[in-house]
XYZ file of C-alpha atoms in Angstrom:
109
model
C 14.481 51.257 -144.281
C 18.173 52.247 -143.716
C 18.369 50.261 -140.535
C 16.897 47.222 -142.235
C 19.816 47.233 -144.779
C 22.305 47.870 -142.165
C 21.078 45.061 -140.151
C 20.948 42.584 -143.264
C 24.510 43.641 -144.291
C 25.919 43.060 -140.547
C 24.242 39.650 -140.557
C 26.123 38.349 -143.625
C 29.138 40.456 -143.865
C 31.355 41.289 -140.490
C 30.982 44.857 -139.842
C 28.521 45.266 -142.519
C 30.980 45.868 -145.267
C 34.017 44.267 -146.901
C 36.208 47.396 -146.079
C 36.242 48.819 -142.694
C 35.948 52.362 -144.015
C 32.758 51.553 -145.844
C 31.001 50.282 -142.771
C 27.769 51.967 -141.153
C 29.725 53.308 -138.054
C 31.958 55.390 -140.427
C 29.259 57.637 -141.903
C 26.802 60.001 -140.284
C 23.277 58.605 -139.643
C 21.622 60.630 -142.523
C 24.041 58.870 -145.181
C 22.482 56.257 -147.364
C 22.846 52.804 -145.962
C 23.148 51.000 -149.162
C 23.895 52.371 -152.824
C 22.551 50.835 -156.022
C 24.564 52.609 -158.887
C 26.869 55.388 -159.834
C 27.202 57.658 -162.721
C 30.085 60.261 -163.026
C 30.650 61.841 -159.702
C 27.480 60.759 -158.243
C 25.906 57.753 -156.539
C 22.201 56.669 -156.277
C 20.534 54.977 -153.434
C 17.977 52.346 -153.778
C 15.075 54.979 -153.992
C 17.120 56.786 -156.940
C 18.079 59.583 -154.751
C 21.368 61.206 -156.028
C 24.298 62.020 -153.806
C 27.832 63.600 -154.835
C 30.201 60.863 -153.961
C 33.086 62.911 -152.301
C 34.662 59.756 -151.406
C 34.692 58.165 -155.020
C 34.986 54.565 -153.921
C 37.640 55.146 -151.340
C 39.453 57.377 -153.790
C 39.838 54.451 -156.393
C 37.426 56.090 -158.918
C 38.970 59.468 -159.691
C 37.344 59.394 -163.362
C 33.778 59.002 -162.188
C 31.506 55.901 -162.342
C 30.084 54.285 -165.434
C 32.135 56.399 -167.854
C 31.002 54.812 -171.365
C 34.445 54.915 -173.116
C 36.214 53.059 -170.061
C 33.490 50.719 -169.465
C 33.463 49.832 -173.174
C 37.314 49.215 -173.353
C 37.077 47.226 -170.003
C 34.288 45.036 -171.508
C 36.245 44.396 -174.752
C 39.049 43.249 -172.660
C 37.001 41.095 -170.471
C 35.783 39.418 -173.585
C 39.297 38.382 -174.399
C 39.516 36.612 -171.002
C 40.554 38.045 -167.861
C 43.185 36.838 -165.348
C 44.698 34.320 -167.906
C 46.824 31.411 -166.667
C 49.858 33.018 -168.212
C 50.908 36.543 -168.767
C 48.937 38.365 -171.448
C 49.657 40.990 -173.960
C 47.740 43.646 -172.300
C 49.577 42.828 -168.994
C 52.979 43.205 -170.864
C 51.899 46.519 -172.805
C 50.582 48.084 -169.407
C 53.834 47.204 -167.717
C 56.031 48.494 -170.390
C 53.968 51.780 -170.390
C 54.251 52.200 -166.685
C 57.907 51.595 -166.704
C 58.295 54.133 -169.525
C 56.366 56.872 -167.728
C 57.405 56.456 -164.121
C 61.086 57.448 -163.883
C 61.732 55.793 -160.613
C 60.443 52.426 -161.789
C 62.526 49.927 -163.317
C 59.954 47.052 -162.961
C 56.125 47.057 -161.984
C 53.840 44.380 -160.624
């Protein structure tokens, strides 16, 4: 079954993944070929088998997957509109916060 997913992925996505480090050739053969969801520090394959995700989305998810408080805050903001044509209040607030807490930053982008 894993081979089927790998072949399907490679048929429609160059290298089978949008990021080289996620490709099938970067993992041992017993690693799941495709994942369905994540919760906390764990990911689950299409059969529901649970794995500890040592990679945490290539280190981008250091707080864990599907954390309710964070998900709900993101959904609230999405409902306000995301990637607006002009700068948004949350963009200004985030930039000001980052400049305040990062001593070496005069500006952020």
